[in-house]
mmCIF file of C-alpha atoms and ligand atoms in Angstrom:
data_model
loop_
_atom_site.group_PDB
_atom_site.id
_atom_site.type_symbol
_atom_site.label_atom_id
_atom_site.label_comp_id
_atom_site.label_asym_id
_atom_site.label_seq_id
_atom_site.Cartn_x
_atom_site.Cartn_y
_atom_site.Cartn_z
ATOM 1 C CA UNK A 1 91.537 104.060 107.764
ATOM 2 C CA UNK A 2 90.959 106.771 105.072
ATOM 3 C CA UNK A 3 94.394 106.494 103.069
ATOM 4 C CA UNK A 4 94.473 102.595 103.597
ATOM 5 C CA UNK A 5 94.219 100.318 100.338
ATOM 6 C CA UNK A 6 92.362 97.408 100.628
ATOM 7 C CA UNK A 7 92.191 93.510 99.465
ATOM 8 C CA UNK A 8 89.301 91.675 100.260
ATOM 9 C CA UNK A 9 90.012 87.607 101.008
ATOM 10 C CA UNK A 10 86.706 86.112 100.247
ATOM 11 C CA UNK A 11 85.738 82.009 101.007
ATOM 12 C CA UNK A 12 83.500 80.609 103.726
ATOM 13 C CA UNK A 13 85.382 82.887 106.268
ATOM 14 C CA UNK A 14 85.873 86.566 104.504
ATOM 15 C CA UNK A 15 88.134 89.293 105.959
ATOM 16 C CA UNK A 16 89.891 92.002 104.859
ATOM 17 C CA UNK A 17 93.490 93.368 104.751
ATOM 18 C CA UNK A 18 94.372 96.767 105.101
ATOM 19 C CA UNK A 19 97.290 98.439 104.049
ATOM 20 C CA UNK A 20 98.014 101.793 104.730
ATOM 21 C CA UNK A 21 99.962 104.090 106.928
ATOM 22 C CA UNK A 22 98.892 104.693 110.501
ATOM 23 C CA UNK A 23 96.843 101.757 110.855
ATOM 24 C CA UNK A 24 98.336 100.698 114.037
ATOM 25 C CA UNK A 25 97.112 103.755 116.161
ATOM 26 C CA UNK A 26 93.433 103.262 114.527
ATOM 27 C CA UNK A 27 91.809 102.009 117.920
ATOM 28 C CA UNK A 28 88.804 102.064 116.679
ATOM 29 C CA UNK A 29 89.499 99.723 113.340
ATOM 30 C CA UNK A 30 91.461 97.669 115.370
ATOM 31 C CA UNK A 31 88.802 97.388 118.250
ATOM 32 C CA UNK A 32 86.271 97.169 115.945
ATOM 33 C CA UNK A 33 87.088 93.683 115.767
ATOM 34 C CA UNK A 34 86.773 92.705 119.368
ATOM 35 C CA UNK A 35 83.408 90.982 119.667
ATOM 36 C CA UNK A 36 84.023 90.631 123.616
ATOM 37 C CA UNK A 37 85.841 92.314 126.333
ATOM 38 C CA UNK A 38 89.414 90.386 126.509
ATOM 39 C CA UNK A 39 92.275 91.222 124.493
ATOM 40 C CA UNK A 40 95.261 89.074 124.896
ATOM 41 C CA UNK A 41 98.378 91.439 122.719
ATOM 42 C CA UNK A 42 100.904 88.774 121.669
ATOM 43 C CA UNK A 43 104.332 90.541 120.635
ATOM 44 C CA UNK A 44 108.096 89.713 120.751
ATOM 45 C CA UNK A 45 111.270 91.357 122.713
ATOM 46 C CA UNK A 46 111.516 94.051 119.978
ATOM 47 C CA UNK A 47 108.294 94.822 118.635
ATOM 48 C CA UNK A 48 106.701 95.347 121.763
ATOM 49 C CA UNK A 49 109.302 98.278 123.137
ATOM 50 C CA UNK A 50 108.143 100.129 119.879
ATOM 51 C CA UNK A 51 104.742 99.702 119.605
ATOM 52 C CA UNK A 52 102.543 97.836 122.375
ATOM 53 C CA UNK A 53 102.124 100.688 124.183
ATOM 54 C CA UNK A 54 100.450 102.576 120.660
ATOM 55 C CA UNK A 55 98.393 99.767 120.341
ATOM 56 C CA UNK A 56 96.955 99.047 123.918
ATOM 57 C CA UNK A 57 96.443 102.952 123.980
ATOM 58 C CA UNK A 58 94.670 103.403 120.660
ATOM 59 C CA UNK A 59 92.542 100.381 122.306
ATOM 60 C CA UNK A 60 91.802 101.748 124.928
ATOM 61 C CA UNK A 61 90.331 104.993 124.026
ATOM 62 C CA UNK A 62 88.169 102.959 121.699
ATOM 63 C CA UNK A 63 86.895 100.566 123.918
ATOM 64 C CA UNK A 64 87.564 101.578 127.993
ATOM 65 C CA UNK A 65 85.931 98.757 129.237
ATOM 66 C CA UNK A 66 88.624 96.001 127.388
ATOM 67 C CA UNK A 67 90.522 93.939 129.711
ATOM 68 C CA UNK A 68 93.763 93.968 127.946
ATOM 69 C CA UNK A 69 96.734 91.342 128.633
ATOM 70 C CA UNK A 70 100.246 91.412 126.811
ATOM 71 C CA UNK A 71 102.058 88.185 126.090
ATOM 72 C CA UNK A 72 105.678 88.987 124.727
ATOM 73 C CA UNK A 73 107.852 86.438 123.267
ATOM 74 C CA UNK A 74 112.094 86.409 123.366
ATOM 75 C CA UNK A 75 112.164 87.579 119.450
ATOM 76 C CA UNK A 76 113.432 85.088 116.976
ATOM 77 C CA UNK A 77 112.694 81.668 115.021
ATOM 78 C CA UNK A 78 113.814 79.581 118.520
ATOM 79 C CA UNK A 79 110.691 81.036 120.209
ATOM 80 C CA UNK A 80 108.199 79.575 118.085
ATOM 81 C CA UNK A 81 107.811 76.306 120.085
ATOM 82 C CA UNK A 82 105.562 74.035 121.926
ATOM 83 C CA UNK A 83 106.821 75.985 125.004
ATOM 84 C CA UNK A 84 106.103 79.567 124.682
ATOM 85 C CA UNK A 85 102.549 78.836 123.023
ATOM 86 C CA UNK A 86 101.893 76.955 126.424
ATOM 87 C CA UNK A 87 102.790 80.370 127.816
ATOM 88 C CA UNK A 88 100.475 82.039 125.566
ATOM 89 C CA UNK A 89 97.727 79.510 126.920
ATOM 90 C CA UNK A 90 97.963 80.138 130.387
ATOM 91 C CA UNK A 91 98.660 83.629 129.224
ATOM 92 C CA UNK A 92 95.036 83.734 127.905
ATOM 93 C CA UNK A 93 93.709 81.841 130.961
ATOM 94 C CA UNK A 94 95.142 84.261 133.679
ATOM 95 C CA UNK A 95 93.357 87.245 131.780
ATOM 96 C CA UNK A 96 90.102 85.019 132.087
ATOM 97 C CA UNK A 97 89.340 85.465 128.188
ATOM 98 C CA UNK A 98 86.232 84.168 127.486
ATOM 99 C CA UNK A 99 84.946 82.656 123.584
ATOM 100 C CA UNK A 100 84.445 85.852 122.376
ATOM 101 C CA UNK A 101 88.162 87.012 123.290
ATOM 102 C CA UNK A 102 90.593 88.090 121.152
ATOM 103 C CA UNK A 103 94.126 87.950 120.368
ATOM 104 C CA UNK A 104 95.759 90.333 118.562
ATOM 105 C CA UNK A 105 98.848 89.241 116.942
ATOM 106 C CA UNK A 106 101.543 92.589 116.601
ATOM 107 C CA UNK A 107 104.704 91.407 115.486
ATOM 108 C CA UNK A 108 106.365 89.410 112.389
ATOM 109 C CA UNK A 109 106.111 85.958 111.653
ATOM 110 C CA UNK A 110 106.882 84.425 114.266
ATOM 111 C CA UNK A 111 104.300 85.947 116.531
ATOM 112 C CA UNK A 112 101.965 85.730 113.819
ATOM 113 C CA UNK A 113 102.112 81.861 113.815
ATOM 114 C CA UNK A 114 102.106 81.670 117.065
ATOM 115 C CA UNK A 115 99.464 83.528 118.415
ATOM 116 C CA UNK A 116 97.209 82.239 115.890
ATOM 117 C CA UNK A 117 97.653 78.628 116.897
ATOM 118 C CA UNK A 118 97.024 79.816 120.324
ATOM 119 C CA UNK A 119 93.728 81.821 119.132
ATOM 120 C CA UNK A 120 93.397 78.320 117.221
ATOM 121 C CA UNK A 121 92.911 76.175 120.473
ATOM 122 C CA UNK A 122 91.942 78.215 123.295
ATOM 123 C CA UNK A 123 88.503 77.119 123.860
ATOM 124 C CA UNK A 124 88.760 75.632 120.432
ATOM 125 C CA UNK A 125 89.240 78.703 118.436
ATOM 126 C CA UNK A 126 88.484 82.105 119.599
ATOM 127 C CA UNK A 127 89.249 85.447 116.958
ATOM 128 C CA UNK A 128 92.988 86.625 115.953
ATOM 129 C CA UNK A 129 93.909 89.735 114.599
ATOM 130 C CA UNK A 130 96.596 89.856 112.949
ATOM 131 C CA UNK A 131 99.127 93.279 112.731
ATOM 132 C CA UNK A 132 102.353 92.076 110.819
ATOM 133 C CA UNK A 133 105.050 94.423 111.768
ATOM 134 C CA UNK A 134 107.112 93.233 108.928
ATOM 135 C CA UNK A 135 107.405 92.469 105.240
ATOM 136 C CA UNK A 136 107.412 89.165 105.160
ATOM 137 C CA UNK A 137 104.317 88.995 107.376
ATOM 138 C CA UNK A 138 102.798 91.186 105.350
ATOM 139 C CA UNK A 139 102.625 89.712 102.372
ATOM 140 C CA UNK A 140 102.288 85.950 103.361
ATOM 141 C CA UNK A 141 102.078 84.490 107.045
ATOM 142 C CA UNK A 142 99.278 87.130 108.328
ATOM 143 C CA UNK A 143 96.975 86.472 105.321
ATOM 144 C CA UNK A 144 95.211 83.045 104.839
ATOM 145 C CA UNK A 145 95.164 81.009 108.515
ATOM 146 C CA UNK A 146 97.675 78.905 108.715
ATOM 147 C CA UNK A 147 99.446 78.920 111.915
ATOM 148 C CA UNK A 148 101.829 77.001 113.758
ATOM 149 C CA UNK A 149 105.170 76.214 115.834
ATOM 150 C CA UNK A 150 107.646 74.419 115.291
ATOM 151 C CA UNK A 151 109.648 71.432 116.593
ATOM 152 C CA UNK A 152 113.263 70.249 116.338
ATOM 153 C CA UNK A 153 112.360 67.764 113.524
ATOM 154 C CA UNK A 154 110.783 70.144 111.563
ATOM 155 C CA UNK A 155 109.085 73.633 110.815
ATOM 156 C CA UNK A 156 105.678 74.279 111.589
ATOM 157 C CA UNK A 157 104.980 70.432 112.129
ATOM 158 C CA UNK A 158 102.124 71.463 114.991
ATOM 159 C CA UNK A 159 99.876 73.836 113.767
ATOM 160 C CA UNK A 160 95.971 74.545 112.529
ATOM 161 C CA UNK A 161 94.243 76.510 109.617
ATOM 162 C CA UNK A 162 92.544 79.141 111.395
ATOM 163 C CA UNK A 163 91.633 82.344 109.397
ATOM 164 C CA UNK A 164 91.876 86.025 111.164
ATOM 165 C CA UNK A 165 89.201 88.048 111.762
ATOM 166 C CA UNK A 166 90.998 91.016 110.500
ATOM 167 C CA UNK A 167 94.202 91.692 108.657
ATOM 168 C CA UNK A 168 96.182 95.426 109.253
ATOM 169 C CA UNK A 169 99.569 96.152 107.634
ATOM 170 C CA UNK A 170 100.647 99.508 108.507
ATOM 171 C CA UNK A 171 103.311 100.354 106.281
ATOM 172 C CA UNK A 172 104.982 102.967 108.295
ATOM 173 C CA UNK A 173 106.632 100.191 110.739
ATOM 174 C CA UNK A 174 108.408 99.430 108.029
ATOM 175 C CA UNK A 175 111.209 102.306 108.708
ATOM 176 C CA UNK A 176 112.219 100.484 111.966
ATOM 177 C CA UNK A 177 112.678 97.422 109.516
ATOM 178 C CA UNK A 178 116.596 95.942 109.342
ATOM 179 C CA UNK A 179 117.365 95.819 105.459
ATOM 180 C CA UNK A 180 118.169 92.362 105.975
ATOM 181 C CA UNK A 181 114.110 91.680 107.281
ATOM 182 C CA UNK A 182 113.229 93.797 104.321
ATOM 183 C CA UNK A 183 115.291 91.838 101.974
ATOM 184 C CA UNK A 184 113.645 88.470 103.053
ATOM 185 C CA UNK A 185 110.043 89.994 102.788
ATOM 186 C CA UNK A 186 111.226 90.799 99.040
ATOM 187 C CA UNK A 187 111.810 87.466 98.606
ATOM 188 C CA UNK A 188 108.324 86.448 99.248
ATOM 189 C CA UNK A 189 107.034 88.924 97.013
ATOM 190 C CA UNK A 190 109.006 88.029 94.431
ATOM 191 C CA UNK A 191 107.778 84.401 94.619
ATOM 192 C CA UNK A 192 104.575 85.529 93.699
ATOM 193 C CA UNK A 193 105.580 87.154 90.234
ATOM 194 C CA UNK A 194 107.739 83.316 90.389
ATOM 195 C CA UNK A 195 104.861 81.553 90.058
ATOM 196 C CA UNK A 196 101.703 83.722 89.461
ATOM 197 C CA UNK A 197 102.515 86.902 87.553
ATOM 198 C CA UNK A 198 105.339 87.356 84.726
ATOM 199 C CA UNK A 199 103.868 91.069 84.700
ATOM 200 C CA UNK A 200 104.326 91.558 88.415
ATOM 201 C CA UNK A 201 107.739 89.458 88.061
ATOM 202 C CA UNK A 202 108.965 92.343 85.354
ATOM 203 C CA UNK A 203 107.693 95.590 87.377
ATOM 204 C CA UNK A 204 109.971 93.905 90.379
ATOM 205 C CA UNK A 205 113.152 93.713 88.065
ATOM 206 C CA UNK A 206 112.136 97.705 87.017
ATOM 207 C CA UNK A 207 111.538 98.671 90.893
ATOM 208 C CA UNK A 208 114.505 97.405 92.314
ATOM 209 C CA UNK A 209 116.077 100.733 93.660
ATOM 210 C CA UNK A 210 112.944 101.882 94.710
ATOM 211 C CA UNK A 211 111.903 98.930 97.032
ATOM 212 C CA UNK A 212 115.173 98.465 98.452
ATOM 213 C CA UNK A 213 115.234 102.104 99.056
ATOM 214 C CA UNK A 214 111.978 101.625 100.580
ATOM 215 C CA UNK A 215 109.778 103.937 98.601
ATOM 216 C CA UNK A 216 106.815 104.690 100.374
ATOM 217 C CA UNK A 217 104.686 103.943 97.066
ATOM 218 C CA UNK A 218 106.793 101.193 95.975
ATOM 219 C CA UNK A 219 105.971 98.938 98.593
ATOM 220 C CA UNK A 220 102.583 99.852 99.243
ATOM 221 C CA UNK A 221 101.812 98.625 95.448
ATOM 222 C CA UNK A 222 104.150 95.522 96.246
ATOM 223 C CA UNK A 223 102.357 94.391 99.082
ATOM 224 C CA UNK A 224 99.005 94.975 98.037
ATOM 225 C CA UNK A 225 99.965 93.021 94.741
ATOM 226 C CA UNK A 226 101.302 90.366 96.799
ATOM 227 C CA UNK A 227 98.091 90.187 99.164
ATOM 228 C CA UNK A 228 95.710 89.943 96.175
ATOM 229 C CA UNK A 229 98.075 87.372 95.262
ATOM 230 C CA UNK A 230 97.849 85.256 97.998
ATOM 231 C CA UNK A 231 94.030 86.455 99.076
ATOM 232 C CA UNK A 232 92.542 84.635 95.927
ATOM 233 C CA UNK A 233 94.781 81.302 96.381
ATOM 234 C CA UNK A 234 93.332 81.163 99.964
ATOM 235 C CA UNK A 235 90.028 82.070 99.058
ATOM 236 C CA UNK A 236 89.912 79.333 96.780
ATOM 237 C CA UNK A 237 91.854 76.653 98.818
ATOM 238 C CA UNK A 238 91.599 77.832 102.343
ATOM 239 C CA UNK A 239 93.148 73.976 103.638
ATOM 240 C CA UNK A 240 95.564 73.608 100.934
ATOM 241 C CA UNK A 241 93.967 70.712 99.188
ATOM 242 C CA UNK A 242 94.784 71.372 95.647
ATOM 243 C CA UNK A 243 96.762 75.292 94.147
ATOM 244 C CA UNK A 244 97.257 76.507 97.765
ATOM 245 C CA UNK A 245 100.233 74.317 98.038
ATOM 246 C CA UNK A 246 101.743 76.346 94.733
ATOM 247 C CA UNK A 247 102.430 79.290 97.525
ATOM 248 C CA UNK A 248 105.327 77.051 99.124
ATOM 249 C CA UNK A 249 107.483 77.385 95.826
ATOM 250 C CA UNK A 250 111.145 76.958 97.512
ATOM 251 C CA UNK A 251 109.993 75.968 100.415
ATOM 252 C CA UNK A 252 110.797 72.681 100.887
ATOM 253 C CA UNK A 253 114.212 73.233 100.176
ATOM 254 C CA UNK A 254 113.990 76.221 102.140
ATOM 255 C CA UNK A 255 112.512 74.775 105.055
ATOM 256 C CA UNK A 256 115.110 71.877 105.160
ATOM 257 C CA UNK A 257 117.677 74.557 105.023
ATOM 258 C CA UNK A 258 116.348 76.352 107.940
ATOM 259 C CA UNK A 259 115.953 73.478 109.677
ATOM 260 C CA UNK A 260 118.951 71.871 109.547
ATOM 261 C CA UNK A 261 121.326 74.824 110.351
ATOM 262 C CA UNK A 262 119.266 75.822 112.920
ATOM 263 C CA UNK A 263 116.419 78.627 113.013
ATOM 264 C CA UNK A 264 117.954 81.507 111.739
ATOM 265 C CA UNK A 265 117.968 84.133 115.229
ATOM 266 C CA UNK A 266 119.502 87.445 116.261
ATOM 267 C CA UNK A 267 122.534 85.655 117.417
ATOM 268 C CA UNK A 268 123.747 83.889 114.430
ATOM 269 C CA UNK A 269 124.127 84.216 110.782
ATOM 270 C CA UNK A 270 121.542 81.513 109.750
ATOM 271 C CA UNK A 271 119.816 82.013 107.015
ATOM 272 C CA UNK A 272 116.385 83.414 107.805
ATOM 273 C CA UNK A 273 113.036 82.464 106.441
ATOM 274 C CA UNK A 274 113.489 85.144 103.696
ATOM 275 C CA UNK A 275 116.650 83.740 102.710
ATOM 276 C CA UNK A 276 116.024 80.410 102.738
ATOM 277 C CA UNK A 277 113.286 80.739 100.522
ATOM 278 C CA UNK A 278 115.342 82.406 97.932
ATOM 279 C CA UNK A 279 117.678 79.422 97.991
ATOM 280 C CA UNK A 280 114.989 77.221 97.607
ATOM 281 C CA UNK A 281 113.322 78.876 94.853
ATOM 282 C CA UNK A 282 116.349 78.429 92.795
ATOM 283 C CA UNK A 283 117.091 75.192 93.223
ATOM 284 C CA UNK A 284 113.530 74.319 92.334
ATOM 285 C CA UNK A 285 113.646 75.784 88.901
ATOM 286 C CA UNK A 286 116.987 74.452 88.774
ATOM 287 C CA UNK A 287 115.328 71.251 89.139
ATOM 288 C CA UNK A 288 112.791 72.426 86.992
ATOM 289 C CA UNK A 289 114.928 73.434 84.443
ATOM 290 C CA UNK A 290 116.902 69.877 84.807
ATOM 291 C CA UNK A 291 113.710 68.042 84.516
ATOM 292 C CA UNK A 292 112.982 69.788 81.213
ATOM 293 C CA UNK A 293 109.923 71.872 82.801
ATOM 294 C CA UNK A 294 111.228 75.234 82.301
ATOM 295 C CA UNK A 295 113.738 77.114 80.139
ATOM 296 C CA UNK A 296 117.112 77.742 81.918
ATOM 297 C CA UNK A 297 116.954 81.242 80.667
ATOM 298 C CA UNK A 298 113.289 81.922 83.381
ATOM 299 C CA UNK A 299 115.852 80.141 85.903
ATOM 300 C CA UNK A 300 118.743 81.868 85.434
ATOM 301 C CA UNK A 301 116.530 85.352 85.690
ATOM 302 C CA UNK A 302 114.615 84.100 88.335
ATOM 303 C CA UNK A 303 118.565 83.977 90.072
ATOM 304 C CA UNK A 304 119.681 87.044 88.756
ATOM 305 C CA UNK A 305 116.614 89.162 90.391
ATOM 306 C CA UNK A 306 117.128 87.494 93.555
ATOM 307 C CA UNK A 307 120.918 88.049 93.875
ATOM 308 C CA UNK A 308 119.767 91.619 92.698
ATOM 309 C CA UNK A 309 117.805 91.680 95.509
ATOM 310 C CA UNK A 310 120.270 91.641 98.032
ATOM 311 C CA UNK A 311 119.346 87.450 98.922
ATOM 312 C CA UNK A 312 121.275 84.323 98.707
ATOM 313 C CA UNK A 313 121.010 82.022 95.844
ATOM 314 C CA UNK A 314 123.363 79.015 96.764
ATOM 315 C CA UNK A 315 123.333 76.539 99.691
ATOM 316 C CA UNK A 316 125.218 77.734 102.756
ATOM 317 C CA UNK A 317 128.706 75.528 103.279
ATOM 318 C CA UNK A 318 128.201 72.748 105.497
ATOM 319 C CA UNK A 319 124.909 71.521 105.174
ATOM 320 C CA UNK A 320 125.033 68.155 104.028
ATOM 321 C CA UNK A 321 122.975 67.008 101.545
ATOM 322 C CA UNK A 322 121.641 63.636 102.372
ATOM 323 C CA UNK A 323 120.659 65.476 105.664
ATOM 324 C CA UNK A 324 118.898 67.930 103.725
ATOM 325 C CA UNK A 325 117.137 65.579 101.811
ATOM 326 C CA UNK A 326 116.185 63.613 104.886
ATOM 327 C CA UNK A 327 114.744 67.179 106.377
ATOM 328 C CA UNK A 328 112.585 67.191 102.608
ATOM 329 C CA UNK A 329 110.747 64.005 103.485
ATOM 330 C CA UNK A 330 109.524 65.230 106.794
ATOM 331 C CA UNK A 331 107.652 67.682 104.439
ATOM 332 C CA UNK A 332 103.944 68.507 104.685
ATOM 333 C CA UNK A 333 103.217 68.283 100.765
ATOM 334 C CA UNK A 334 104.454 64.926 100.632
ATOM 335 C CA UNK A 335 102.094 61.458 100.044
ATOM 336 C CA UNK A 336 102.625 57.908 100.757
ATOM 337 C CA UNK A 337 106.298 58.876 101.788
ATOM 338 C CA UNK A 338 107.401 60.085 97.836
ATOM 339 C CA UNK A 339 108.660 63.572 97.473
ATOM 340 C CA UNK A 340 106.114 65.779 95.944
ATOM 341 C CA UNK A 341 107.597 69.541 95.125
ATOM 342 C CA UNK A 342 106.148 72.702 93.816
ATOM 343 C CA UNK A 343 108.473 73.343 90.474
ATOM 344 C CA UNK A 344 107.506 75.657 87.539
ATOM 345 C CA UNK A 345 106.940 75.717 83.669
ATOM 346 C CA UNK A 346 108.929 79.194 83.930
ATOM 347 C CA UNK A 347 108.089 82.829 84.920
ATOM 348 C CA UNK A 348 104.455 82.596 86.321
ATOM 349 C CA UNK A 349 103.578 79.436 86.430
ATOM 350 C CA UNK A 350 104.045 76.283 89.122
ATOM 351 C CA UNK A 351 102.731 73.208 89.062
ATOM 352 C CA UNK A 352 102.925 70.426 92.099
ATOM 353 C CA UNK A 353 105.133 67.532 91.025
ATOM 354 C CA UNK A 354 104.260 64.314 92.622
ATOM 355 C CA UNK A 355 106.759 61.112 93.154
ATOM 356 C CA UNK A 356 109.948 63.467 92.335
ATOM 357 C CA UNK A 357 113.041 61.084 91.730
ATOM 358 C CA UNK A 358 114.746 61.195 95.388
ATOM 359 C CA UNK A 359 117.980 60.780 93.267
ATOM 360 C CA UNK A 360 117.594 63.889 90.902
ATOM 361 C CA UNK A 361 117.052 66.165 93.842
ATOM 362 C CA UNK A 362 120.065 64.541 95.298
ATOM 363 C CA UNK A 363 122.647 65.213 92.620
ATOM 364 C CA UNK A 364 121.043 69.052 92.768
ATOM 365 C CA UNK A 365 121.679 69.582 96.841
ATOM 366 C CA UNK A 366 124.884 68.096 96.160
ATOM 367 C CA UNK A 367 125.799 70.282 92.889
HETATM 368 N N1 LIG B 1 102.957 80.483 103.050
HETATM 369 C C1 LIG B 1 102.194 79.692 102.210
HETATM 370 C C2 LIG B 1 100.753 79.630 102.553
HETATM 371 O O1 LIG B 1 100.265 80.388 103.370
HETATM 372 O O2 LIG B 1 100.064 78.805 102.021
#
């Protein structure tokens, strides 16, 4: 792990992320997080082709006497159900894994949520390690427990808080990334200079060639910013009881998107998480901006990087917006049945709204 960076998530349950080239041939990091002798490897339909084998290998010759299983999921949104983490289950139970197992989580978000809800409630909670293949896992499902799957009424509506053991982002799987995946990690990152960092906000409108080339250096610095980001929200909020909940800036509007066009896959043009997210971060400071929180002119930039970026910034056609808004009460955030939404003041700071007037976020979805 010699030319990995570092971010340490501290809390009742520390761990740390490492970011680096390489990482994912490192058997002996990587094993050095096995407390047992059972490995369950949870991947998807792509991920697995390219890099399963490296990883059960570089386990191996670490640790010889590790009963390894491999779990793959059909890749895509539409696998992260009820279903396929019963597979996972009996996945874990036919490799006999024991309290001290461990599941290893190699693969984007989707994997990521669900293998840690699986690590979440076999034997009621045995280790995860988490090895996000892609942006977007890399700088905010893989870092800070929360797992989940999701159900036709809603995303990640079945889920548990349940922290890795371990974190490793190796940055040189990023090559095999589609533009579009890297585009929708971007967006995540960029949410983080949205409501956390005007500074960090600034270097991203400077960078922009350079991380959509995908400049080795570039990136690393973007992630690593992101995960200290997110590693002292979590730290200090692990459950999401109070600023945690600032993290889901756009996505309430983004999960009702997602939602209610249908998970985003490999065979359609849905909007993906990514993408949603950038939707719904503009139409929160739009509502922001409408509510008199924050000046139009952090909005309109907040729009302009995105589109920069490569990401959507409007509403795809044909999403009705009463259904939408039906989709937003469903949300986790929300109390006593009143809309509560993260907005901002403008660049770097958001603030949770409670009792947001139905009718004002209406007019917006409908604008
Ligand atoms: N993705 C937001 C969070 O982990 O809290």
């Amino acid at each position: 792990m010699s030319n990995a960076r570092t971010v340490d998530v501290g809390g009742e349950t520390p761990y740390t992320i490492a970011i680096g080239p390489g990482l994912l041939s490192d058997g002996t990091a990587l094993a050095g997080h096995v407390r047992g002798r059972h490995v369950l490897l949870v991947s998807d339909s792509i991920v697995a082709p390219l890099y399963a084998g490296m990883v059960r290998e570089a386990l191996h010759a670490a640790r010889p006497d590790l009963a390894i299983g491999t779990f793959i999921l059909p890749a895509g949104e539409e696998s992260k159900t009820l279903a396929h983490f019963g597979h996972a289950i009996e996945a874990l139970a036919t490799l006999g894994a024991t309290r001290d197992a461990c599941v290893i989580a190699l693969g984007g978000g989707v994997v990521g949520d669900l293998a840690g809800f699986a690590a979440a409630c076999w034997m009621r909670g045995v280790d995860c390690v988490q090895v996000p293949t892609t942006l977007l896992s890399m700088v905010d499902s893989s870092v800070g427990g929360k797992t989940a799957v999701d159900i036709p009424q809603g995303k990640n509506l079945v889920g548990a808080f349940h922290p890795p053991r371990a974190v490793f982002a190796d940055t040189e799987v990023l090559a095999t990334l589609p533009p579009r995946e890297l585009r929708a990690g971007l967006a995540e990152v960029i949410k983080y200079g949205a409501i956390r960092d005007a500074r960090f906000f600034q270097w991203l409108e400077q960078e922009r060639e350079a991380l959509l080339a995908m400049d080795g250096e570039a990136l690393a610095l973007a992630i690593a910013a992101s995960c200290e980001h997110k590693a002292e929200t979590v730290a200090r909020d692990p459950l999401e009881k109070g600023e945690r909940a600032l993290l889901n800036f756009g996505h309430t509007f983004g999960h009702a998107i997602e939602t209610e066009q249908g998970y985003g896959g490999l065979g359609n043009n849905n909007l993906n998480h990514g993408e949603a997210v950038a939707v719904g971060m503009v139409l929160a400071a739009r509502l922001s901006s409408g509510l008199g929180m924050a000046p139009a002119t952090d909005t309109d930039r907040l729009e302009t990087l995105l589109a920069g970026y490569g990401l959507p910034t409007r509403i795809p056609a044909g999403l009705a917006p009463q259904a939408l808004l039906a989709r937003m009460r469903l949300d986790k955030k929300n109390l006593a049945g009143r809309l509560r939404l993260v907005l901002w003041r403008g660049l770097g700071q958001a603030d949770v709204v409670p009792d947001v007037d139905e009718s004002r976020v209406l007019a917006l979805l409908s604008g």
